[in-house]
Tab-separated table of C-alpha atoms in Angstrom:
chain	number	residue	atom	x	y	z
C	20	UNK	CA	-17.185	-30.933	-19.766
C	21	UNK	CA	-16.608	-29.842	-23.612
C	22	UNK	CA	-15.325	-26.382	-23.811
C	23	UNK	CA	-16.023	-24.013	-26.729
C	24	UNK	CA	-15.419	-20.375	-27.027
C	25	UNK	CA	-17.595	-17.604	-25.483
C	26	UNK	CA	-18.039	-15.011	-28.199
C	27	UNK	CA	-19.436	-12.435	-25.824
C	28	UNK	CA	-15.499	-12.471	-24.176
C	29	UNK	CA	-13.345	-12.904	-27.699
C	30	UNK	CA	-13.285	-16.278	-27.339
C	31	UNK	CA	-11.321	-16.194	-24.095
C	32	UNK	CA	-14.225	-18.172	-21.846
C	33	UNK	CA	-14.786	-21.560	-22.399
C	34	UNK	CA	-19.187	-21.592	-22.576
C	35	UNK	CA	-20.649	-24.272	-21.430
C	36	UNK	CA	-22.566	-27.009	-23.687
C	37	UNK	CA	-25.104	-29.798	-23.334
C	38	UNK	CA	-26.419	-30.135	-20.269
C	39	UNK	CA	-24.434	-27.416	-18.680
C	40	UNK	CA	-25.542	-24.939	-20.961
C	41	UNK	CA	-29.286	-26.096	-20.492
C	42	UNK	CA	-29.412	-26.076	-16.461
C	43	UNK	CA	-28.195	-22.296	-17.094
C	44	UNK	CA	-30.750	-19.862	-16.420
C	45	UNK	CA	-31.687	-17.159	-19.218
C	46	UNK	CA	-29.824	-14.113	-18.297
C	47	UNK	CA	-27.045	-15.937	-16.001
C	48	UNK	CA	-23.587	-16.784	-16.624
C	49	UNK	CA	-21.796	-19.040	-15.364
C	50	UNK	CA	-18.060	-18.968	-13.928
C	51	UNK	CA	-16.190	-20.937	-16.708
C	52	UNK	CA	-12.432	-21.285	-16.899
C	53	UNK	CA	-10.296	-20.044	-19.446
C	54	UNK	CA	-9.719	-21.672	-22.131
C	55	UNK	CA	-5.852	-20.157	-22.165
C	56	UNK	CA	-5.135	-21.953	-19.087
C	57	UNK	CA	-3.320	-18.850	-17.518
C	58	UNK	CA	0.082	-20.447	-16.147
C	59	UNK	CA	-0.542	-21.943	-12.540
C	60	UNK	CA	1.439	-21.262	-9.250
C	61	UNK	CA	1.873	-23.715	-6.511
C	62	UNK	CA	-0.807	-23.119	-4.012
C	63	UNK	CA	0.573	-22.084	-1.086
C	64	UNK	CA	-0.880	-21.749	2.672
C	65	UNK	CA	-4.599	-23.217	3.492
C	66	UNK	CA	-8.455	-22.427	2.338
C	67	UNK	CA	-9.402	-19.632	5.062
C	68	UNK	CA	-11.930	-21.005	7.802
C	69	UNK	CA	-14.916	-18.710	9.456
C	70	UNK	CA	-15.305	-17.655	12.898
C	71	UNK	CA	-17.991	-15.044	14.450
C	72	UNK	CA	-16.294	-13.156	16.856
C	73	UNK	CA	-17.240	-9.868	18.959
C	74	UNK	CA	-15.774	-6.718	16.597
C	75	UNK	CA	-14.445	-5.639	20.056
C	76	UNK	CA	-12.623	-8.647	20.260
C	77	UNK	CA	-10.365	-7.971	17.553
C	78	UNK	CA	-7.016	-5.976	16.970
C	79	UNK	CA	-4.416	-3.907	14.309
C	80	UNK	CA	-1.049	-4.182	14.342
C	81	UNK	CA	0.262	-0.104	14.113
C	82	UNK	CA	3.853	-1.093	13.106
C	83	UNK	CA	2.404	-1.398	9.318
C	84	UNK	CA	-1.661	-0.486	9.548
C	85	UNK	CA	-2.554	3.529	9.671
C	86	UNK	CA	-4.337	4.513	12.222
C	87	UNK	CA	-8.132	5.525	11.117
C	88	UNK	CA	-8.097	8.973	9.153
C	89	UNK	CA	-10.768	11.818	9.185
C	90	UNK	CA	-12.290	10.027	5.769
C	91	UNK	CA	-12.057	6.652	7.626
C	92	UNK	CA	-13.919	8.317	10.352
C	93	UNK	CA	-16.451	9.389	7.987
C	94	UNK	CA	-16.759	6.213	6.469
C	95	UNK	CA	-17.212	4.366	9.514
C	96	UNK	CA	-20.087	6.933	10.377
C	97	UNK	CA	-21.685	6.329	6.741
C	98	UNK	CA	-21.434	2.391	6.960
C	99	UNK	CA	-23.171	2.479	10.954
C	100	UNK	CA	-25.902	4.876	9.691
C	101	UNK	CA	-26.722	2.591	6.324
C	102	UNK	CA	-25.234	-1.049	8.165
C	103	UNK	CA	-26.718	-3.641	5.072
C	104	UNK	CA	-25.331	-7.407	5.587
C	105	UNK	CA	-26.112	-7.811	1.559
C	106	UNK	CA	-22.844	-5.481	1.397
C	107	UNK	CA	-21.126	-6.761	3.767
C	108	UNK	CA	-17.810	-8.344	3.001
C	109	UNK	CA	-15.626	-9.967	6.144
C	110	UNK	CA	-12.626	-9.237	7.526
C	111	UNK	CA	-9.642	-10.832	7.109
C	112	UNK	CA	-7.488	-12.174	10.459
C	113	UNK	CA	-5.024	-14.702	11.726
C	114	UNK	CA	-4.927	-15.838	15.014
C	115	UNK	CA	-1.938	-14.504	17.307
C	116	UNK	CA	-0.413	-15.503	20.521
C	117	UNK	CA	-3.282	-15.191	22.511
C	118	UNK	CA	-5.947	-16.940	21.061
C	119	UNK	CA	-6.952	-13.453	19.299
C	120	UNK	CA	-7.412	-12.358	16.796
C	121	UNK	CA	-5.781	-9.642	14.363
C	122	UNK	CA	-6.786	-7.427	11.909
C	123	UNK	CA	-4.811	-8.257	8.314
C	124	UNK	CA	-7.802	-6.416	6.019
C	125	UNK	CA	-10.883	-4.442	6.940
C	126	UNK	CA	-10.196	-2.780	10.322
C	127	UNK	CA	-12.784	-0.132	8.928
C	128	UNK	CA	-15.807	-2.791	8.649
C	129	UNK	CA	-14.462	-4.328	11.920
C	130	UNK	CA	-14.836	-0.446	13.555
C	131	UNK	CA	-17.898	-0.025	12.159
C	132	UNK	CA	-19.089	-3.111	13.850
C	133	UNK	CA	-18.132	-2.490	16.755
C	134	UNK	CA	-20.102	0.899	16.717
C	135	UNK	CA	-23.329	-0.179	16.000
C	136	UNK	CA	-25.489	-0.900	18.969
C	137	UNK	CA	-27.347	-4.110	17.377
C	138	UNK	CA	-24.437	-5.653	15.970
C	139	UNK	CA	-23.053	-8.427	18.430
C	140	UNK	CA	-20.914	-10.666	16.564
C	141	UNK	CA	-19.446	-10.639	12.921
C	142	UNK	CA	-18.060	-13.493	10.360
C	143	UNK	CA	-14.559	-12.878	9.640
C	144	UNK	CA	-12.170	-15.005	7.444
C	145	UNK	CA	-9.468	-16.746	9.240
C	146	UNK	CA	-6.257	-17.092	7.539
C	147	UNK	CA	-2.874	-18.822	8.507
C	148	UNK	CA	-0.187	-15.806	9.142
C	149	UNK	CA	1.641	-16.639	12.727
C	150	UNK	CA	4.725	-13.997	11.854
C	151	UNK	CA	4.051	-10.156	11.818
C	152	UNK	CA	6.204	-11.094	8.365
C	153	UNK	CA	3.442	-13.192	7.162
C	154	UNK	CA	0.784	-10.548	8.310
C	155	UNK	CA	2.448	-7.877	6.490
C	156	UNK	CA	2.920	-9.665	3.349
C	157	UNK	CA	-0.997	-10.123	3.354
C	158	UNK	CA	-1.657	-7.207	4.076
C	159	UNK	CA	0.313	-5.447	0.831
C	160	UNK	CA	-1.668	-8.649	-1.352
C	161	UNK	CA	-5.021	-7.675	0.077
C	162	UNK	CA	-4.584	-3.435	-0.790
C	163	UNK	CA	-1.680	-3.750	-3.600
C	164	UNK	CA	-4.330	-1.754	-5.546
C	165	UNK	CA	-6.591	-0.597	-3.328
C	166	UNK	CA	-6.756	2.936	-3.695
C	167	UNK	CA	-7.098	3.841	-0.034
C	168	UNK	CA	-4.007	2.630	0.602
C	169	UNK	CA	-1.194	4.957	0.847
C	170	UNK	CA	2.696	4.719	-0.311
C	171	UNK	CA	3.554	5.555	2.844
C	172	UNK	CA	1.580	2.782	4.241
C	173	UNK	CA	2.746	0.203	1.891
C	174	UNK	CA	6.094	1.208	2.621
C	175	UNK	CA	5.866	0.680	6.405
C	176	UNK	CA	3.991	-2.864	5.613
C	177	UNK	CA	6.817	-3.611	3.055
C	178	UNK	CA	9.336	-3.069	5.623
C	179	UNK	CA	7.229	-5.531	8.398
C	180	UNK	CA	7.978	-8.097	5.839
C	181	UNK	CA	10.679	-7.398	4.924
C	182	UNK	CA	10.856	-6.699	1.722
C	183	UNK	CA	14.538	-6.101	0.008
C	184	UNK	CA	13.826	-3.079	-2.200
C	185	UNK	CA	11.991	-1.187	0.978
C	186	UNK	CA	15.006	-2.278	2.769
C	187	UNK	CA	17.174	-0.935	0.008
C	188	UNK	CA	15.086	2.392	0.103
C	189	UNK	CA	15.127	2.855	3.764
C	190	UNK	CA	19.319	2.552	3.466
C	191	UNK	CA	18.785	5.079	1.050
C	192	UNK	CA	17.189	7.310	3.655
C	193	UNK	CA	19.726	6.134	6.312
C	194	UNK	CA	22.171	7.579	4.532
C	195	UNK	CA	20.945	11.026	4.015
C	196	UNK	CA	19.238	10.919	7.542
C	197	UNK	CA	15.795	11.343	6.279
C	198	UNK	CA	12.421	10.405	8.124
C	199	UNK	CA	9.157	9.599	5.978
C	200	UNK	CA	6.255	11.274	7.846
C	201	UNK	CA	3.611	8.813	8.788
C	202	UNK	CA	0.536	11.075	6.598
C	203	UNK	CA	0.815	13.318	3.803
C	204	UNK	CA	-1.371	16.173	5.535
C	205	UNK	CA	1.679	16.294	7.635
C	206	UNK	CA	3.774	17.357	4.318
C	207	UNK	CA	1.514	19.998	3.062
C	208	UNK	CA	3.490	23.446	3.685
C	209	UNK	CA	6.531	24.018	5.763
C	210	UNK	CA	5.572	23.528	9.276
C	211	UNK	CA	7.540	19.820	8.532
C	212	UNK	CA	10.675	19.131	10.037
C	213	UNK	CA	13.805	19.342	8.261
C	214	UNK	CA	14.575	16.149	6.387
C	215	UNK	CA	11.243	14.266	5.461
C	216	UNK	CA	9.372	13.662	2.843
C	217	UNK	CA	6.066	11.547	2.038
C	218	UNK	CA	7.712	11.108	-1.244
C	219	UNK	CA	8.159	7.414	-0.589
C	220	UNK	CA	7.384	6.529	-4.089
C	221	UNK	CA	10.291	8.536	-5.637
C	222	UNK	CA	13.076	7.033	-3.878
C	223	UNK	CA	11.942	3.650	-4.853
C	224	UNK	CA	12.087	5.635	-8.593
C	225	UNK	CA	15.612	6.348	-7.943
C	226	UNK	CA	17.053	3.051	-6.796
C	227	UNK	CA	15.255	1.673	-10.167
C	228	UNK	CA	17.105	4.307	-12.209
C	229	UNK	CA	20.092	5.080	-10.470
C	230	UNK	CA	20.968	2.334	-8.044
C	231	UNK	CA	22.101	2.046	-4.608
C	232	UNK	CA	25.285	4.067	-4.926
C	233	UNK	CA	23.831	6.738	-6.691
C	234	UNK	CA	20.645	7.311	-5.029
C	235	UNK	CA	22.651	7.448	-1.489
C	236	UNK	CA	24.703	10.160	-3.209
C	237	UNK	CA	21.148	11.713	-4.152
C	238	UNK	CA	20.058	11.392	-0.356
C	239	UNK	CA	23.235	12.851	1.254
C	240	UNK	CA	23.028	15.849	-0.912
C	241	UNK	CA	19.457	16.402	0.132
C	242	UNK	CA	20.420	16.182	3.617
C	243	UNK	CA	22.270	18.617	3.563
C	244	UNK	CA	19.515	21.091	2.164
C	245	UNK	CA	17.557	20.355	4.986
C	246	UNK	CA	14.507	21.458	3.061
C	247	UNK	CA	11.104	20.692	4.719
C	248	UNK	CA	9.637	18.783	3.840
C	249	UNK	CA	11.773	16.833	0.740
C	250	UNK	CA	9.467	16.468	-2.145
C	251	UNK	CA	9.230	14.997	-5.505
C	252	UNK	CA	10.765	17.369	-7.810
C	253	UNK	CA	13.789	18.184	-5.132
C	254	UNK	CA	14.533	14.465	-5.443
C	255	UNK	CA	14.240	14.261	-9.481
C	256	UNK	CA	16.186	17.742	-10.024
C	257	UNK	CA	19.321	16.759	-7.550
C	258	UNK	CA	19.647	13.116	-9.827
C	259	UNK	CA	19.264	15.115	-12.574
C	260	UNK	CA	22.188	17.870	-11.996
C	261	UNK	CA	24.132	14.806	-10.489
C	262	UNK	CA	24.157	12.163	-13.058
C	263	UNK	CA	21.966	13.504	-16.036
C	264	UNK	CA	23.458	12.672	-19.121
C	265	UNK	CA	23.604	16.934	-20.309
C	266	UNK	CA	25.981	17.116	-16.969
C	267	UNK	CA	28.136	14.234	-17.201
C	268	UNK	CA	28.694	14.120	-13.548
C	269	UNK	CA	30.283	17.249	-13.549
C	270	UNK	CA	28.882	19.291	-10.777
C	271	UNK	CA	30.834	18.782	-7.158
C	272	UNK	CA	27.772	17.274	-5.020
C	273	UNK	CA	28.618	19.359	-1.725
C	274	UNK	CA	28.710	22.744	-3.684
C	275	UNK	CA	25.135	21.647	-5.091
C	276	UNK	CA	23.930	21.127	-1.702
C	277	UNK	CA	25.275	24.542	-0.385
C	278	UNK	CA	23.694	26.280	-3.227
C	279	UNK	CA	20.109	24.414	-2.919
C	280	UNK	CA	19.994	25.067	0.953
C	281	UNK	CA	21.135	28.785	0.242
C	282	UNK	CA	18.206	28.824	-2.394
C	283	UNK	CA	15.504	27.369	0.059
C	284	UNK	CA	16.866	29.461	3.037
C	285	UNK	CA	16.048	32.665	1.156
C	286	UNK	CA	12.495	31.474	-0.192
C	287	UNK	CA	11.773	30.927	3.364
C	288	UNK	CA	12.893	33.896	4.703
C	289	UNK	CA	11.274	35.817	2.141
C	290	UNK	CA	7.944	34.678	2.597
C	291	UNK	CA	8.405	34.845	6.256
């Protein structure tokens, strides 16, 4: 094949010429490589194989997969009530133990399935992931940027498979004996326990800016606040008054905590 740049994509697609070019149909394009020849990995694992199966058939591993929200709910609802094969796109699974099979992307599609009375069977694609390691890992590559999927739920899957700077965060946590709620509804006034926090996403912003050492410091200090629940700027502002640059690590990290849990006790007292 002779490759020549695509002018339509700044020259970045090779176009296709001679006889290529004329079995293309006006109005198509065809998938051409790149003529940059983006730097190649090793591919690893197998091509996926297809199986129908019987939606009921299938399962979801909880230890790193939410459980199906109000909006998924809704969803699921939507996609029964307007069920189109055209849009239909498969879910992923591996096989497990049994000779089942598990749920690694699209448990809502699989649901959804598995509600409608004239649906009997579904393609899914099958994928080699034995370990719940393997299955968590991709999971995270299937919804890295998937909107829908939640910090807090990439942080439990990060975890499954584990994944050193999740385990570095969770030590982090350890050490101030903090709990990450399992939804962010759960976070939205005070009703949370003492000593959690959906801010998932900030801790991993403190290792990255502070390290290990520093951020534990962080997390024992908001411990002891025992606000409810821990959130973003509460995190940010005890860094800051502990190693920003203006402070030079000059304020004693237990009298910071007494004076923060003082300052929260009164807020909630005075709203109560």
């Amino acid at each position: 094949m002779i490759l020549q740049a695509d002018k339509r994509t700044n020259g970045e697609l090779a176009e296709p010429t001679g006889d290529n070019a004329a079995s293309a149909r006006k109005g198509y394009r065809r998938i051409m490589p790149l003529i940059s020849r983006p730097k190649a990995s090793h591919v690893k694992g197998e091509p996926p194989t297809i199986a129908n199966v019987d939606p009921t058939t299938l399962y979801v591993d909880d230890g790193y997969q939410r459980g199906i929200s109000p909006a998924g709910i809704r969803l699921i609802h939507k996609m029964v009530a307007s069920w189109e094969w055209a849009k239909f796109q498969p879910p992923i699974v591996t096989k497990i133990h049994n000779g089942a099979y598990l749920v690694i992307d699209g448990q809502h599609v699989a649901t959804a399935a598995a509600s409608h009375p004239n649906i009997d069977t579904i393609p899914v694609l099958v994928v080699n992931a034995p370990t719940t390691r393997e299955q968590a890992r991709a999971f995270i590559g299937h919804n890295y940027e998937r909107i829908g999927m939640t910090t807090l739920q990439m942080h439990r899957a990060k975890l499954s498979a584990n994944d050193s700077d999740a385990n570095r965060v969770q030590a982090v946590l350890h050490a101030g004996g903090i709990t990450v709620l399992t939804s962010i509804a759960r976070s939205q006034d005070d009703s949370a326990s003492p000593n959690t926090t959906v801010a998932i996403n900030t801790f991993y912003w403190l290792l990255r800016n502070y390290g290990d050492d520093k951020a534990k410091a962080v997390a024992v200090v908001l411990g002891k606040c025992l606000l409810r629940p821990i959130r973003d700027q509460h995190i940010k502002a005890v860094a800051r008054l502990l190693y920003g640059d203006e402070y030079a690590e000059s304020i004693d990290a237990d009298k910071l905590a007494e004076v923060l849990r003082s300052e929260y006790d009164s807020r909630v007292l005075g709203a109560a």
